[in-house]
Short mmCIF file of C-alpha atoms in Angstrom, two decimals:
data_model
loop_
_atom_site.label_atom_id
_atom_site.label_comp_id
_atom_site.label_asym_id
_atom_site.label_seq_id
_atom_site.Cartn_x
_atom_site.Cartn_y
_atom_site.Cartn_z
CA MET A 1 88.55 23.32 94.06
CA ASN A 2 90.36 20.00 93.45
CA GLY A 3 90.60 18.09 90.17
CA GLN A 4 87.87 15.63 91.07
CA ASN A 5 85.44 18.43 91.88
CA GLU A 6 86.33 20.22 88.64
CA GLU A 7 85.68 17.09 86.63
CA ASP A 8 82.34 16.50 88.38
CA LEU A 9 81.41 20.17 87.99
CA ALA A 10 82.05 19.94 84.24
CA LEU A 11 79.90 16.79 84.02
CA SER A 12 77.17 18.40 86.12
CA ARG A 13 77.15 21.50 83.90
CA ARG A 14 76.85 19.31 80.82
CA ALA A 15 74.00 17.45 82.54
CA ALA A 16 72.31 20.79 83.32
CA SER A 17 72.37 21.62 79.62
CA GLY A 18 70.60 18.31 78.87
CA ASP A 19 73.54 15.93 78.27
CA GLY A 20 72.21 12.59 79.57
CA GLY A 21 75.51 10.83 78.84
CA ALA A 22 77.40 13.16 81.18
CA PHE A 23 74.88 12.51 83.93
CA ALA A 24 75.11 8.75 83.35
CA MET A 25 78.86 9.05 84.04
CA LEU A 26 78.09 10.70 87.38
CA VAL A 27 75.55 7.99 88.21
CA GLU A 28 78.10 5.27 87.37
CA LYS A 29 80.68 6.97 89.56
CA TYR A 30 78.54 7.51 92.63
CA GLU A 31 75.77 4.90 92.64
CA ALA A 32 77.71 2.29 94.64
CA PRO A 33 78.67 4.45 97.66
CA LEU A 34 75.26 6.15 97.70
CA ARG A 35 73.30 2.88 97.60
CA SER A 36 75.62 1.35 100.19
CA PHE A 37 75.04 4.33 102.51
CA LEU A 38 71.27 4.19 101.97
CA ALA A 39 71.16 0.43 102.48
CA ARG A 40 72.69 0.98 105.92
CA CYS A 41 70.44 3.93 106.79
CA ALA A 42 67.10 3.03 105.19
CA GLY A 43 67.47 -0.71 104.67
CA PRO A 44 68.33 -2.61 101.48
CA ASP A 45 64.69 -2.76 100.34
CA ARG A 46 64.25 1.00 100.16
CA ALA A 47 67.81 2.00 99.29
CA ASP A 48 67.42 1.73 95.51
CA ASP A 49 64.15 3.69 95.41
CA ILE A 50 65.64 6.51 97.48
CA ALA A 51 68.84 6.46 95.38
CA GLN A 52 66.78 6.73 92.17
CA GLU A 53 64.77 9.61 93.60
CA ALA A 54 68.01 11.32 94.67
CA PHE A 55 69.59 10.93 91.22
CA LEU A 56 66.43 12.30 89.60
CA LYS A 57 66.54 15.34 91.90
CA ALA A 58 70.27 15.73 91.20
CA TRP A 59 69.50 15.72 87.45
CA ARG A 60 66.84 18.42 87.90
CA ALA A 61 69.16 20.50 90.10
CA ALA A 62 72.36 19.80 88.13
CA GLY A 63 72.88 23.51 87.49
CA GLN A 64 72.97 24.21 91.22
CA TYR A 65 76.11 22.14 91.91
CA ASP A 66 78.90 24.70 92.20
CA GLY A 67 81.90 22.44 92.81
CA ARG A 68 82.71 23.86 96.26
CA ALA A 69 81.86 20.59 98.03
CA ARG A 70 82.55 17.11 96.66
CA TYR A 71 79.85 15.87 94.30
CA SER A 72 79.34 12.84 96.55
CA THR A 73 78.65 15.18 99.50
CA TRP A 74 76.14 17.19 97.48
CA LEU A 75 74.43 14.04 96.20
CA THR A 76 74.34 12.34 99.59
CA ARG A 77 72.74 15.47 101.05
CA ILE A 78 69.95 15.19 98.47
CA ALA A 79 69.53 11.47 99.22
CA TRP A 80 69.52 12.09 102.98
CA ARG A 81 66.69 14.64 102.55
CA CYS A 82 64.77 12.12 100.42
CA HIS A 83 65.26 9.55 103.18
CA LEU A 84 64.06 11.97 105.88
CA ASP A 85 61.04 12.92 103.74
CA GLN A 86 60.18 9.24 103.40
CA ILE A 87 60.46 8.77 107.16
CA ARG A 88 58.12 11.74 107.69
CA ARG A 89 55.59 10.45 105.14
CA THR A 90 55.52 6.87 106.40
CA ARG A 91 56.77 5.11 109.45
CA PRO A 92 59.18 2.64 107.85
CA PRO A 93 59.85 -0.74 109.42
CA ALA A 94 63.16 -1.25 111.24
CA VAL A 95 66.23 -1.89 109.08
CA GLU A 96 66.56 -5.66 108.81
CA PRO A 97 69.78 -7.56 108.13
CA GLU A 98 70.28 -8.52 104.47
CA ALA A 99 69.35 -12.13 103.82
CA SER A 100 72.14 -12.79 101.33
CA CYS A 101 75.07 -11.01 102.97
CA SER A 102 78.16 -12.46 104.56
CA LEU A 103 78.40 -13.19 108.26
CA ALA A 104 80.44 -10.06 109.00
CA THR A 105 78.10 -7.82 106.99
CA ASP A 106 75.07 -9.45 108.57
CA GLU A 107 76.53 -8.80 112.00
CA VAL A 108 77.30 -5.18 111.29
CA GLN A 109 73.85 -4.63 109.73
CA ASP A 110 72.32 -5.96 112.92
CA MET A 111 74.45 -3.56 114.98
CA VAL A 112 73.65 -0.59 112.76
CA SER A 113 69.93 -1.33 112.83
CA ARG A 114 69.96 -0.73 116.60
CA LEU A 115 71.24 2.84 116.18
CA SER A 116 69.19 6.00 115.66
CA HIS A 117 68.97 7.49 112.14
CA SER A 118 71.58 10.17 112.78
CA GLU A 119 73.92 7.74 114.58
CA ARG A 120 73.68 5.34 111.65
CA ALA A 121 74.39 8.00 109.07
CA ALA A 122 77.26 9.52 111.05
CA LEU A 123 78.90 6.15 111.69
CA VAL A 124 78.57 4.88 108.11
CA LEU A 125 79.88 8.10 106.57
CA CYS A 126 82.76 8.73 108.97
CA GLU A 127 83.90 5.16 109.60
CA GLY A 128 82.99 3.42 106.35
CA HIS A 129 83.01 6.08 103.63
CA GLY A 130 85.93 8.16 104.86
CA TRP A 131 84.01 11.43 105.23
CA THR A 132 85.46 14.07 107.50
CA HIS A 133 83.53 14.93 110.64
CA ALA A 134 82.91 18.42 109.20
CA GLU A 135 81.34 16.99 106.02
CA ALA A 136 79.09 14.64 108.00
CA ALA A 137 78.13 17.45 110.41
CA GLU A 138 77.09 19.60 107.44
CA LEU A 139 75.03 16.76 105.97
CA LEU A 140 73.21 16.05 109.21
CA ALA A 141 72.89 19.78 109.99
CA VAL A 142 74.42 19.45 113.46
CA PRO A 143 77.38 21.24 115.11
CA LEU A 144 80.77 19.57 114.70
CA GLY A 145 81.01 18.72 118.39
CA THR A 146 77.60 17.06 118.35
CA LEU A 147 78.58 15.01 115.32
CA LYS A 148 81.81 13.85 116.96
CA SER A 149 79.94 12.72 120.05
CA THR A 150 77.28 11.05 117.87
CA VAL A 151 79.97 9.01 116.07
CA ALA A 152 81.67 8.12 119.36
CA ARG A 153 78.35 7.06 120.91
CA ALA A 154 77.38 4.98 117.86
CA LYS A 155 80.77 3.32 117.82
CA ALA A 156 80.59 2.57 121.54
CA LYS A 157 77.13 1.00 121.12
CA CYS A 158 78.41 -1.18 118.26
CA ARG A 159 81.48 -2.14 120.27
CA ASP A 160 79.26 -3.18 123.19
CA LEU A 161 77.15 -5.32 120.87
CA TRP A 162 80.26 -6.77 119.25
CA THR A 163 81.96 -7.69 122.51
CA GLY A 164 78.64 -8.84 123.96
CA GLY A 165 78.17 -11.32 121.10
CA ASP A 166 80.24 -14.39 120.32
CA ARG A 167 83.43 -12.70 121.41
CA ALA A 168 82.26 -12.21 125.04
CA MET B 1 95.67 2.92 117.46
CA PRO B 2 92.96 0.99 115.58
CA ASP B 3 92.06 -2.34 117.17
CA GLU B 4 90.37 -5.41 115.70
CA PHE B 5 86.90 -3.87 116.13
CA ASP B 6 87.88 -0.65 114.31
CA SER B 7 89.22 -2.59 111.34
CA PHE B 8 86.13 -4.80 111.29
CA LEU B 9 83.80 -1.79 111.39
CA LYS B 10 85.67 0.13 108.69
CA GLN B 11 85.75 -2.89 106.41
CA ALA B 12 82.10 -3.80 106.96
CA LEU B 13 80.78 -0.26 106.47
CA ALA B 14 82.92 0.58 103.43
CA PRO B 15 81.11 0.87 100.07
CA PRO B 16 81.45 -2.26 97.93
CA PRO B 17 84.36 -2.14 95.47
CA GLY B 18 84.00 -3.06 91.81
CA GLU B 19 82.23 -2.02 88.64
CA ALA B 20 79.17 0.21 88.53
CA ASP B 21 75.78 -1.51 88.44
CA ARG B 22 74.83 -1.02 84.77
CA ALA B 23 71.23 -2.10 85.37
CA PHE B 24 70.78 0.59 88.03
CA VAL B 25 72.38 3.25 85.79
CA ALA B 26 70.02 2.21 82.96
CA ARG B 27 67.02 2.44 85.30
CA VAL B 28 67.98 5.96 86.36
CA GLN B 29 68.46 6.98 82.72
CA ALA B 30 65.06 5.52 81.80
CA HIS B 31 63.45 7.49 84.65
CA ILE B 32 65.13 10.67 83.44
CA ARG B 33 63.99 10.09 79.84
CA LEU B 34 60.43 9.47 81.05
CA GLU B 35 60.49 12.60 83.17
CA GLU B 36 61.83 14.66 80.25
CA ARG B 37 59.09 13.33 77.96
CA LEU B 38 56.37 14.05 80.53
CA ALA B 39 57.74 17.55 81.14
CA SER B 40 57.77 18.27 77.42
CA GLU B 41 54.18 16.96 77.03
CA ARG B 42 53.13 19.09 80.00
CA ARG B 43 54.67 22.19 78.39
CA VAL B 44 52.86 21.49 75.10
CA LEU B 45 49.54 20.96 76.90
CA ILE B 46 49.89 24.18 78.89
CA ALA B 47 50.75 26.14 75.72
CA LYS B 48 47.68 24.64 73.94
CA LEU B 49 45.49 25.44 76.93
CA TRP B 50 46.60 29.06 76.87
CA LYS B 51 45.95 29.29 73.12
CA GLU B 52 42.47 27.81 73.58
CA LEU B 53 41.73 30.20 76.44
CA VAL B 54 42.77 33.16 74.29
CA ALA B 55 40.62 31.84 71.41
CA VAL B 56 37.57 31.44 73.67
CA ALA B 57 38.10 34.93 75.10
CA ALA B 58 38.36 36.36 71.56
CA ILE B 59 35.15 34.63 70.48
CA ALA B 60 33.34 35.79 73.61
CA GLY B 61 34.59 39.36 73.04
CA ALA B 62 33.44 39.31 69.42
CA LEU B 63 29.99 38.05 70.47
CA VAL B 64 29.67 40.80 73.09
CA LEU B 65 30.65 43.44 70.51
CA LEU B 66 28.17 42.03 67.98
CA SER B 67 25.38 41.91 70.52
CA ARG B 68 25.92 45.63 71.26
CA SER B 69 25.65 46.65 67.60
CA PRO B 70 22.25 48.37 66.97
CA VAL B 71 21.92 46.69 63.54
CA VAL B 72 22.35 43.20 65.06
CA VAL B 73 20.02 44.00 67.98
CA GLU B 74 17.37 45.25 65.55
CA TRP B 75 17.75 42.18 63.29
CA ALA B 76 17.68 39.74 66.25
CA ALA B 77 14.50 41.40 67.55
CA ALA B 78 12.91 41.01 64.12
CA ALA B 79 13.92 37.33 63.66
CA PRO B 80 14.78 35.82 67.10
CA ALA B 81 14.48 32.20 65.94
CA LEU B 82 17.01 32.75 63.17
CA ALA B 83 19.38 34.57 65.54
CA VAL B 84 19.26 31.70 68.06
CA SER B 85 19.82 29.18 65.27
CA ILE B 86 22.88 31.06 64.03
CA LEU B 87 24.24 31.28 67.60
CA LEU B 88 23.74 27.53 68.10
CA LEU B 89 25.45 26.76 64.78
CA ALA B 90 28.39 28.98 65.74
CA PHE B 91 28.61 27.25 69.13
CA CYS B 92 28.60 23.77 67.50
CA PHE B 93 31.30 24.93 65.07
CA VAL B 94 33.54 26.12 67.94
CA VAL B 95 32.97 22.88 69.90
CA ALA B 96 33.79 20.81 66.79
CA ILE B 97 37.03 22.73 66.21
CA PHE B 98 38.20 22.28 69.83
CA SER B 99 37.21 18.59 69.86
CA ALA B 100 39.17 18.00 66.65
CA GLY B 101 42.21 19.64 68.25
CA SER B 102 41.96 17.46 71.40
CA GLY B 103 41.42 14.30 69.31
CA ALA B 104 44.52 15.00 67.24
CA ARG B 105 46.55 15.51 70.45
CA SER B 106 45.40 12.25 72.02
CA LEU B 107 46.19 10.36 68.79
CA ALA B 108 49.66 11.91 68.72
#
């Protein structure tokens, strides 16, 4: 277990014993990457609701975090399940580009919105958030080989869209 | 070797740098506090419900025992109107006690 995991495990154990301040530190640490991931996967409108639900579940299950995986991996897994549950409950509209984002972000949001849910998640985690293929494969519950091909396929689709745009 | 597209994709998909969103953290904390309060109220309500169920069962048991006593049966047969009146009074008393308990809870 590395130092980061030990620190997060200590905070999570304090949270499990009812220390709201310790949990607030975890929320501060991980809200930005989680919301960014969810904004790409579920759309900016639903990202905050799913993130809140995920943090609430993480608070309830704080005692279950054992420090073997990174806290961000554990938390993202909870959020991903919340996202999948929401997809099952309702048929959400397609992920739209953010109205207030920069040109590059707008462009990439448009590309990402054309991918499937698992392609989106795999691409964002492995390319943008620096996750290993093994971590992303565990999150998406797919074999490592499948995950690698999913990332490659998603990247190829984005590249096609990118080269097919203004740069063609 | 990463090309222009790889760098663009990595940069665009990376989480935003900077300070944590304090408003979001506060919202999550408020949700947690609300959930804790609701859970604690739920626990209190369930405990009260159990106590009330036990009380009702005890009263019902006592009434059954009384109704089997030969002295009570004899007396009730001799003065049925009085027996029914006493039963009704006892019932009103029990209802008043439980209502007072519920009223105090809702005020709290």
